[in-house]
Amino acid sequence: MKLESFVRGQWVSPGCDAVDIHSAVTGDVVAQLQSGGLDMREILVYARATGGASLRRLTFHQRADMLKRLGQYLTERKDQLYKLSLQTGATRTDSMIDVDGGIGTLFVYASKGRRELPNAKFLLDGMVEPLSKGGTFSGQHIMAPMHGVGVHINAFNFPCWGMLEKLATALLAGVPVVTKPATITSYVAYALARMIAESGILPGGAFQFVVGSAGDLFDHLTCQDVVSFTGSAETSEKLQRHPVIAREAVRFIAERDSLNAAILAPDASPGTPEFDLFIKEVAKEMTVKAGQKCTAIRRALAPSVHVDAVISALRERLAKVAIGNPALEAVRMGPLVGLDQRRDVLSHVAKLRSEAELVSGDPDNFPVQGADARRGAFVPPLLLHCADPFRAANVHAIEAFGPVSTVMGYSNLDEATTLADRGGGSLVASVYTHDPRTAADLVFGINSFHGRIVIIDRDCAKEQTGHGSPMPQMMHGGPGRAGGGEELGGMRSLHHYMQRTALQGSPKMLTAVTGSWSQGSPTIEKDRHPFRFHFEDLDIGQTFLSRQRTITLEDVEHFAHFTGDTFYAHMDEEATKGHPFFPGRVAHGYLLLSFAAGLFVDPDPGPVLANYGLDTLRFVKPVQPGEAIKVRLTAKEKLPRNKQYGEVRWDVEILTGKNETAATYELLTMNAVRPAP
Ligand code: NAP
């Protein structure tokens, strides 16, 4: 397999330094690439000018649709990726995490993008901030895509997931991508990149793929680019020190290695479901992907009195793990990615053994099924026990990126917290307890050192997604040693690729620029009710002021008995005496809303198809029987949805007869598009 780069819309291989890539299982050469020879400046220019410009012309919903179609296209072809992944040492389960996990991330972002983002090209961030007494000067934060490139550098262990999880967020945000896989598994990434390019789903320049060396790529970065790096702390530090990163203040997201902990709480003694879950999870994290997971459990913390029980349960479980050629169905753990990686892992284990005793697994003697143990990069699960973790240093600092974990004891929760935090910042910790108070103590003891904390107990045992699985909905990343980065976490990750700008001006100007009407901006009155206008004919700022309606005591009593809401503040004058909020009996807030609808609705069939919700509802001032209310309805925002209808957001203000604000909210309707003539 000859690997090429996909740059400026073409597959090329201009380099002259040939690199052979070997199978993790047999040691045979499985792929070759020519590293170097690419004009990195041109690649970045092409991405910015062609890919960026095309993506920014699309709305979030259009980009989300693109991700969905890409996910479907890849799903139909994923078997090819599974087959290739076998050579990296991945079992079928390992490949599911990589391939299906990666494609699943595209689907999650496609669906969240459609549901949670507006069908717009930029985001409003927060509310309008009044900045003047007279109301003529206000502020609004906006977020719009950077005019640069997402430069994605991935680690070897998840060639598909790593590429796709980064791609999904950058593309949804509207930023093109140049992605560079780790060389040793780049043949899997290459097959995926071929599919992405051949799908024709992404606009030209939105996706480029560079195999082999990154060359002088970093020399050409600007303040508009975003580097998202996954790999070792060593490489990350080197890249972050690149002078252009500092000079241009290039955003740099780092996802690095980490010494993640699993904490067995004192209540989870042997015989409890939580003890069993702890054992299962530690063993799983040691063996899935042969322990080559940034989120794997490197340190298993247990109450000192249970350390022996933990070791013997893990020993029993790990002894059952069949190691060998991942193509065999019986095999549960494949080899490491290559012989260099095995050398690294064993040398790290040797350093760990200066502080910890090897209590399970023998690196020199273990059975291997269906492969030559000398040619493949096989290592058995290696469990260590550190008897004095407070004096030890290596067990908290050295990441043996393989099936390696160290058990250590603690005597109280403070000690458990101290040990967990000795990792110096980790991606994840898992806590095994059925006691909420213990869980809370541990969570707030360790959270500032951890990006994610999973509490595992009998209640969630069947459905919990695992210590080691980053979920697209939840943040992935961690402080300190883990790199300080944040990826995924739903829409949060889009912010890396967008510039937040504080926009200040008159309300009229802000409305014109953002397309979102705010208080103080001019309103437009027309001869017909705004509900009589089709989506494209309705103007932002178009308003309607209703007639007045007086609320009577009978109204309040009728509403109370009709709905069953006989809360004392609506029914009992005596009971409201001395009340901090109510001057006497008051109308129900929901009565105000219901009457408001009766006042502003234009009842005949027309362009308004449905009311589908309220946002930001606040009851500002109580209204008493005998007082009047009226409603002002103003078209605030319009977001196209499809050819039949669009979404309209209305600013609604319920006023008293004395023009005091009684309640405010935003009403959402679906409005029909004008039918074609
Ligand atoms: P690595 O050696 O640091 O390499 C990571 C990436 O950096 C590779 O694509 C590598 O390319 C590239 N690279 C190396 N030198 C570079 C340079 N001068 N300029 C540009 N790119 C450069 O890490 P790895 O061995 O692939 O992955 C294992 C490590 O990654 C482990 O420590 C693991 O904990 C960590 N990891 C972290 C996460 C996370 O989300 N936090 C996830 C997975 C893995 P080449 O392969 O071509 O050298």
GROMACS .gro file of N, CA and C in nm, residues 3-5 7 14-19 21 33-40 43 151-153 178-184 186 209-218 238-239:
model
  129
    3LEU      N    1   0.113   0.511   0.035
    3LEU     CA    2   0.029   0.617   0.092
    3LEU      C    3   0.061   0.752   0.027
    4GLU      N    4  -0.044   0.829   0.006
    4GLU     CA    5  -0.027   0.961  -0.053
    4GLU      C    6  -0.097   1.065   0.035
    5SER      N    7  -0.063   1.190   0.008
    5SER     CA    8  -0.132   1.299   0.078
    5SER      C    9  -0.239   1.355  -0.015
    7VAL      N   10  -0.386   1.692  -0.105
    7VAL     CA   11  -0.368   1.836  -0.087
    7VAL      C   12  -0.413   1.910  -0.212
   14PRO      N   13   0.506   1.364  -0.326
   14PRO     CA   14   0.627   1.423  -0.384
   14PRO      C   15   0.755   1.395  -0.305
   15GLY      N   16   0.744   1.340  -0.184
   15GLY     CA   17   0.861   1.328  -0.096
   15GLY      C   18   0.964   1.231  -0.149
   16CYS      N   19   1.082   1.233  -0.087
   16CYS     CA   20   1.185   1.140  -0.132
   16CYS      C   21   1.231   1.049  -0.018
   17ASP      N   22   1.189   1.080   0.107
   17ASP     CA   23   1.233   0.993   0.217
   17ASP      C   24   1.131   0.880   0.234
   18ALA      N   25   1.168   0.759   0.189
   18ALA     CA   26   1.074   0.648   0.198
   18ALA      C   27   1.066   0.597   0.341
   19VAL      N   28   0.943   0.575   0.387
   19VAL     CA   29   0.923   0.522   0.523
   19VAL      C   30   0.841   0.393   0.511
   21ILE      N   31   0.615   0.100   0.685
   21ILE     CA   32   0.532   0.081   0.805
   21ILE      C   33   0.506  -0.069   0.820
   33LEU      N   34   0.535   0.512   0.263
   33LEU     CA   35   0.504   0.649   0.222
   33LEU      C   36   0.632   0.725   0.193
   34GLN      N   37   0.618   0.829   0.114
   34GLN     CA   38   0.730   0.920   0.086
   34GLN      C   39   0.705   1.044   0.170
   35SER      N   40   0.787   1.064   0.270
   35SER     CA   41   0.763   1.177   0.360
   35SER      C   42   0.825   1.305   0.304
   36GLY      N   43   0.760   1.417   0.333
   36GLY     CA   44   0.816   1.548   0.297
   36GLY      C   45   0.778   1.590   0.156
   37GLY      N   46   0.839   1.701   0.111
   37GLY     CA   47   0.821   1.747  -0.027
   37GLY      C   48   0.693   1.826  -0.052
   38LEU      N   49   0.613   1.850   0.052
   38LEU     CA   50   0.487   1.923   0.030
   38LEU      C   51   0.507   2.071   0.060
   39ASP      N   52   0.440   2.154  -0.018
   39ASP     CA   53   0.447   2.299   0.006
   39ASP      C   54   0.338   2.334   0.109
   40MET      N   55   0.379   2.339   0.236
   40MET     CA   56   0.282   2.357   0.345
   40MET      C   57   0.213   2.493   0.339
   43ILE      N   58  -0.069   2.470   0.100
   43ILE     CA   59  -0.178   2.388   0.156
   43ILE      C   60  -0.266   2.474   0.247
  151VAL      N   61  -0.559   2.274   1.215
  151VAL     CA   62  -0.448   2.182   1.188
  151VAL      C   63  -0.455   2.072   1.291
  152HIS      N   64  -0.487   1.952   1.247
  152HIS     CA   65  -0.513   1.841   1.339
  152HIS      C   66  -0.399   1.741   1.334
  153ILE      N   67  -0.336   1.720   1.447
  153ILE     CA   68  -0.225   1.624   1.454
  153ILE      C   69  -0.268   1.513   1.550
  178VAL      N   70  -0.672   2.061   0.797
  178VAL     CA   71  -0.557   1.987   0.744
  178VAL      C   72  -0.524   1.885   0.852
  179THR      N   73  -0.534   1.757   0.819
  179THR     CA   74  -0.517   1.656   0.922
  179THR      C   75  -0.392   1.573   0.894
  180LYS      N   76  -0.315   1.549   1.002
  180LYS     CA   77  -0.195   1.468   0.989
  180LYS      C   78  -0.203   1.351   1.087
  181PRO      N   79  -0.206   1.228   1.034
  181PRO     CA   80  -0.212   1.113   1.124
  181PRO      C   81  -0.073   1.077   1.174
  182ALA      N   82  -0.068   0.999   1.282
  182ALA     CA   83   0.061   0.944   1.327
  182ALA      C   84   0.106   0.843   1.222
  183THR      N   85   0.235   0.844   1.192
  183THR     CA   86   0.285   0.765   1.079
  183THR      C   87   0.256   0.616   1.094
  184ILE      N   88   0.275   0.563   1.215
  184ILE     CA   89   0.273   0.417   1.230
  184ILE      C   90   0.138   0.351   1.198
  186SER      N   91  -0.080   0.522   0.986
  186SER     CA   92  -0.135   0.615   0.886
  186SER      C   93  -0.203   0.544   0.770
  209PHE      N   94  -0.519   1.616   0.371
  209PHE     CA   95  -0.462   1.507   0.450
  209PHE      C   96  -0.313   1.498   0.417
  210VAL      N   97  -0.231   1.504   0.522
  210VAL     CA   98  -0.086   1.505   0.502
  210VAL      C   99  -0.026   1.382   0.570
  211VAL      N  100   0.033   1.291   0.493
  211VAL     CA  101   0.100   1.176   0.559
  211VAL      C  102   0.248   1.207   0.576
  212GLY      N  103   0.306   1.143   0.677
  212GLY     CA  104   0.450   1.160   0.701
  212GLY      C  105   0.477   1.289   0.776
  213SER      N  106   0.591   1.347   0.745
  213SER     CA  107   0.636   1.464   0.822
  213SER      C  108   0.545   1.586   0.801
  214ALA      N  109   0.531   1.665   0.908
  214ALA     CA  110   0.455   1.790   0.897
  214ALA      C  111   0.542   1.901   0.836
  215GLY      N  112   0.668   1.870   0.812
  215GLY     CA  113   0.758   1.966   0.746
  215GLY      C  114   0.759   2.100   0.817
  216ASP      N  115   0.749   2.207   0.736
  216ASP     CA  116   0.755   2.342   0.797
  216ASP      C  117   0.615   2.402   0.816
  217LEU      N  118   0.516   2.315   0.828
  217LEU     CA  119   0.376   2.360   0.843
  217LEU      C  120   0.360   2.470   0.948
  218PHE      N  121   0.424   2.450   1.063
  218PHE     CA  122   0.405   2.545   1.173
  218PHE      C  123   0.460   2.684   1.139
  238LYS      N  124   0.715   2.031   2.264
  238LYS     CA  125   0.803   2.078   2.156
  238LYS      C  126   0.724   2.167   2.060
  239LEU      N  127   0.606   2.121   2.021
  239LEU     CA  128   0.528   2.198   1.923
  239LEU      C  129   0.477   2.330   1.983
   0.00000   0.00000   0.00000
